[in-house]
Amino acid sequence: MKFSLLTFTAIVPLVSAHFKLMYPTSRGFDEDTMTNFPCGGMSQSSGRTKLPLSGGSFPVALEMHHAQTAVEVLLALGNDPGDNFNIVLSPTFKVSGLGEFCLPHVEINQELIGRNLTDGMNATIQVQTNGDPSGGLYACSDIQFSSDVTYQTPSACTNNTNLVATAFPKDSAARNANESTSEGQAQSGSSSSSTSKGAAVPMQTAAWGVIGAALVGGIAAL
């Protein structure tokens, strides 16, 4: 079978990249530093994406470039939280397929973060996945909770037809994505616990039974 140069160049971006954070707006993307914790080596943004203070959720949109990926969504509070991503917004789950993927309603509330959300509160979201072939890949977005905005579904929040998200069993979901294989097993040489260097120490963790149901239901609704 012969491939044209045009076909080959269309395939290259998918196989050369790992994943991209499309919404909230990413700090940036560098293939060469994406394995660096935290945030794939990207510095803090000069501007922040405003997310609704009320409503209890916000969307996270990704572009997937691996056929199977373990994905986890973390949060760090503060203006410059460093590597303190100690709030698990979405425990590790599996995404199968390439292209656009969106979690339309990532829940956030007082019980989860341990304090009230306030107008103007700054935070940073980190999406981390399993590495290729080991370790983790990281992308961050600097955000601000604001009473000036309401929930809106961004144009990036779509799911490719053949893309499927699957909740891992409890033990696999508790394992950080950067210690997991795409099938939910522990990476060779990594700890089986949910804490490690370059991983979240989950002070607060969303209940996976609720997250799993919301994940499947929310994606099906898009």
CSV table of C-alpha atoms in Angstrom, one decimal:
chain,number,residue,atom,x,y,z
A,1,MET,CA,0.0,0.0,0.0
A,2,LYS,CA,1.3,3.4,-0.9
A,3,PHE,CA,0.8,6.6,1.1
A,4,SER,CA,1.0,10.1,-0.3
A,5,LEU,CA,3.2,12.7,1.3
A,6,LEU,CA,0.0,14.6,2.3
A,7,THR,CA,-1.4,11.5,4.1
A,8,PHE,CA,1.9,11.0,5.9
A,9,THR,CA,2.1,14.6,7.1
A,10,ALA,CA,-1.4,14.4,8.4
A,11,ILE,CA,-0.5,11.3,10.5
A,12,VAL,CA,2.7,12.7,12.0
A,13,PRO,CA,1.2,15.2,14.5
A,14,LEU,CA,-0.9,12.4,16.1
A,15,VAL,CA,2.0,10.0,16.6
A,16,SER,CA,4.6,12.6,17.6
A,17,ALA,CA,2.5,14.4,20.2
A,18,HIS,CA,1.1,12.9,23.4
A,19,PHE,CA,-2.0,14.9,24.4
A,20,LYS,CA,-2.9,18.6,24.5
A,21,LEU,CA,-5.0,20.5,27.0
A,22,MET,CA,-7.4,22.6,24.9
A,23,TYR,CA,-9.7,24.0,27.7
A,24,PRO,CA,-9.2,25.7,30.1
A,25,THR,CA,-6.5,27.5,28.2
A,26,SER,CA,-3.2,25.7,28.6
A,27,ARG,CA,0.1,27.3,29.8
A,28,GLY,CA,1.6,26.0,26.6
A,29,PHE,CA,2.9,22.9,25.0
A,30,ASP,CA,6.4,21.6,24.4
A,31,GLU,CA,6.9,18.0,23.3
A,32,ASP,CA,10.4,18.0,24.7
A,33,THR,CA,9.5,19.0,28.2
A,34,MET,CA,6.1,17.4,28.6
A,35,THR,CA,7.6,14.7,30.9
A,36,ASN,CA,8.7,17.4,33.4
A,37,PHE,CA,6.6,17.6,36.6
A,38,PRO,CA,4.8,19.9,37.2
A,39,CYS,CA,3.0,21.3,34.2
A,40,GLY,CA,5.3,19.9,31.5
A,41,GLY,CA,7.9,22.5,32.3
A,42,MET,CA,5.7,25.4,31.4
A,43,SER,CA,5.8,28.6,33.4
A,44,GLN,CA,2.8,30.3,34.9
A,45,SER,CA,0.5,32.1,32.5
A,46,SER,CA,0.3,35.9,32.4
A,47,GLY,CA,-3.5,35.5,32.1
A,48,ARG,CA,-6.0,33.1,33.7
A,49,THR,CA,-9.1,31.4,32.3
A,50,LYS,CA,-12.1,32.6,34.3
A,51,LEU,CA,-14.4,29.7,35.5
A,52,PRO,CA,-17.8,30.1,37.1
A,53,LEU,CA,-17.9,30.6,40.8
A,54,SER,CA,-21.4,29.0,41.0
A,55,GLY,CA,-22.8,25.9,39.3
A,56,GLY,CA,-20.4,23.4,40.8
A,57,SER,CA,-18.6,22.2,37.6
A,58,PHE,CA,-16.5,23.2,34.6
A,59,PRO,CA,-15.4,21.5,31.4
A,60,VAL,CA,-12.0,20.1,30.6
A,61,ALA,CA,-11.2,19.5,26.9
A,62,LEU,CA,-8.3,17.5,25.6
A,63,GLU,CA,-6.9,16.3,22.3
A,64,MET,CA,-5.8,12.7,22.6
A,65,HIS,CA,-2.8,11.4,20.5
A,66,HIS,CA,-2.4,7.9,21.9
A,67,ALA,CA,-4.7,5.0,21.1
A,68,GLN,CA,-5.1,4.4,24.9
A,69,THR,CA,-4.4,6.8,27.7
A,70,ALA,CA,-4.7,6.9,31.5
A,71,VAL,CA,-6.0,10.3,32.5
A,72,GLU,CA,-6.2,12.2,35.8
A,73,VAL,CA,-7.3,15.8,36.6
A,74,LEU,CA,-5.7,17.5,39.6
A,75,LEU,CA,-6.1,21.0,41.2
A,76,ALA,CA,-3.7,23.2,43.2
A,77,LEU,CA,-5.0,26.3,45.0
A,78,GLY,CA,-3.2,29.6,45.2
A,79,ASN,CA,-1.5,32.2,43.0
A,80,ASP,CA,1.7,30.2,42.6
A,81,PRO,CA,1.1,26.6,43.9
A,82,GLY,CA,4.4,25.1,42.6
A,83,ASP,CA,4.0,21.3,42.7
A,84,ASN,CA,1.2,21.2,45.3
A,85,PHE,CA,-1.4,19.5,43.2
A,86,ASN,CA,-3.1,17.8,46.2
A,87,ILE,CA,-6.8,17.9,45.1
A,88,VAL,CA,-8.0,15.1,42.8
A,89,LEU,CA,-10.9,16.4,40.7
A,90,SER,CA,-11.1,13.3,38.5
A,91,PRO,CA,-9.4,10.0,39.6
A,92,THR,CA,-7.5,8.1,36.9
A,93,PHE,CA,-9.6,6.6,34.1
A,94,LYS,CA,-9.0,5.3,30.6
A,95,VAL,CA,-9.6,7.0,27.3
A,96,SER,CA,-9.5,4.8,24.2
A,97,GLY,CA,-9.3,6.6,20.8
A,98,LEU,CA,-7.7,9.6,19.1
A,99,GLY,CA,-8.8,13.2,18.7
A,100,GLU,CA,-11.1,15.4,20.7
A,101,PHE,CA,-12.2,14.4,24.2
A,102,CYS,CA,-14.1,16.4,26.8
A,103,LEU,CA,-15.2,16.0,30.4
A,104,PRO,CA,-18.2,18.5,30.2
A,105,HIS,CA,-18.7,18.6,34.0
A,106,VAL,CA,-15.7,18.3,36.3
A,107,GLU,CA,-17.2,18.8,39.7
A,108,ILE,CA,-15.8,21.2,42.3
A,109,ASN,CA,-17.3,22.1,45.7
A,110,GLN,CA,-16.4,23.0,49.2
A,111,GLU,CA,-16.3,19.5,50.5
A,112,LEU,CA,-13.8,18.5,47.8
A,113,ILE,CA,-11.4,21.4,48.2
A,114,GLY,CA,-11.7,21.9,51.9
A,115,ARG,CA,-12.8,25.5,51.8
A,116,ASN,CA,-15.3,27.9,50.2
A,117,LEU,CA,-14.9,28.9,46.6
A,118,THR,CA,-14.6,32.7,46.6
A,119,ASP,CA,-14.8,35.3,43.9
A,120,GLY,CA,-11.3,35.9,42.5
A,121,MET,CA,-9.8,32.7,43.9
A,122,ASN,CA,-6.8,31.6,41.8
A,123,ALA,CA,-5.8,28.0,41.2
A,124,THR,CA,-4.1,25.8,38.6
A,125,ILE,CA,-5.4,22.6,36.9
A,126,GLN,CA,-3.0,19.9,36.0
A,127,VAL,CA,-4.0,17.1,33.6
A,128,GLN,CA,-1.6,14.2,33.9
A,129,THR,CA,-1.4,11.0,31.9
A,130,ASN,CA,0.7,7.9,31.7
A,131,GLY,CA,4.0,8.3,29.8
A,132,ASP,CA,5.3,6.6,26.7
A,133,PRO,CA,6.5,4.1,27.7
A,134,SER,CA,6.8,5.1,31.4
A,135,GLY,CA,6.5,8.0,33.8
A,136,GLY,CA,4.0,10.8,33.2
A,137,LEU,CA,3.0,13.6,30.9
A,138,TYR,CA,1.7,16.9,32.2
A,139,ALA,CA,-0.2,20.0,31.1
A,140,CYS,CA,-1.5,22.9,33.2
A,141,SER,CA,-4.0,25.7,33.0
A,142,ASP,CA,-4.0,28.7,35.4
A,143,ILE,CA,-7.6,29.6,36.3
A,144,GLN,CA,-9.6,32.1,38.4
A,145,PHE,CA,-13.1,31.4,39.8
A,146,SER,CA,-15.3,34.4,39.1
A,147,SER,CA,-18.9,35.5,39.7
A,148,ASP,CA,-18.7,37.4,36.4
A,149,VAL,CA,-19.0,34.3,34.2
A,150,THR,CA,-21.5,31.4,34.0
A,151,TYR,CA,-21.0,27.9,32.8
A,152,GLN,CA,-20.6,27.6,29.0
A,153,THR,CA,-19.6,24.7,26.9
A,154,PRO,CA,-16.5,25.8,24.9
A,155,SER,CA,-16.2,24.9,21.2
A,156,ALA,CA,-13.3,22.6,22.1
A,157,CYS,CA,-15.7,20.4,24.2
A,158,THR,CA,-16.5,17.7,21.8
A,159,ASN,CA,-15.9,13.9,21.6
A,160,ASN,CA,-14.9,12.0,18.6
A,161,THR,CA,-17.4,9.3,17.5
A,162,ASN,CA,-15.1,6.4,18.2
A,163,LEU,CA,-13.6,7.7,21.4
A,164,VAL,CA,-14.6,5.8,24.6
A,165,ALA,CA,-13.9,6.7,28.3
A,166,THR,CA,-14.0,3.9,30.9
A,167,ALA,CA,-13.8,4.1,34.6
A,168,PHE,CA,-11.1,2.0,36.2
A,169,PRO,CA,-11.8,-0.2,39.2
A,170,LYS,CA,-11.3,1.5,42.5
A,171,ASP,CA,-7.7,0.5,43.1
A,172,SER,CA,-6.6,1.4,39.6
A,173,ALA,CA,-8.5,4.7,39.8
A,174,ALA,CA,-6.7,5.6,43.0
A,175,ARG,CA,-3.3,5.1,41.3
A,176,ASN,CA,-1.9,8.3,39.9
A,177,ALA,CA,-1.9,8.4,36.1
A,178,ASN,CA,1.9,9.0,35.9
A,179,GLU,CA,2.3,5.6,37.8
A,180,SER,CA,-0.3,3.8,35.7
A,181,THR,CA,-0.3,2.0,32.4
A,182,SER,CA,-3.1,2.8,30.0
A,183,GLU,CA,-4.8,-0.3,31.2
A,184,GLY,CA,-4.7,0.7,34.9
A,185,GLN,CA,-1.9,-1.5,36.1
A,186,ALA,CA,1.1,-0.1,38.0
A,187,GLN,CA,4.1,0.8,35.8
A,188,SER,CA,7.1,-1.4,36.2
A,189,GLY,CA,9.2,-0.1,39.1
A,190,SER,CA,6.5,2.3,40.4
A,191,SER,CA,4.8,2.2,43.7
A,192,SER,CA,1.4,0.6,43.9
A,193,SER,CA,0.2,3.4,46.2
A,194,SER,CA,-1.4,6.7,45.0
A,195,THR,CA,1.6,8.9,46.2
A,196,SER,CA,5.0,9.3,44.6
A,197,LYS,CA,7.5,12.0,43.7
A,198,GLY,CA,6.0,14.0,40.8
A,199,ALA,CA,2.4,12.9,41.7
A,200,ALA,CA,-0.5,14.3,43.6
A,201,VAL,CA,-0.8,13.6,47.3
A,202,PRO,CA,-4.6,13.4,47.4
A,203,MET,CA,-5.7,15.4,50.5
A,204,GLN,CA,-9.1,15.6,49.0
A,205,THR,CA,-10.4,13.1,46.5
A,206,ALA,CA,-13.7,12.9,44.6
A,207,ALA,CA,-15.7,9.8,45.1
A,208,TRP,CA,-15.1,7.6,42.1
A,209,GLY,CA,-18.5,6.0,42.1
A,210,VAL,CA,-20.0,9.5,41.5
A,211,ILE,CA,-17.2,10.5,39.1
A,212,GLY,CA,-17.6,7.3,37.1
A,213,ALA,CA,-21.3,7.7,36.6
A,214,ALA,CA,-20.9,11.4,35.7
A,215,LEU,CA,-18.0,10.6,33.3
A,216,VAL,CA,-20.1,8.0,31.3
A,217,GLY,CA,-23.3,10.0,31.4
A,218,GLY,CA,-21.7,13.4,30.6
A,219,ILE,CA,-19.8,12.1,27.6
A,220,ALA,CA,-22.8,10.3,26.2
A,221,ALA,CA,-24.8,13.6,26.4
A,222,LEU,CA,-22.3,15.5,24.1
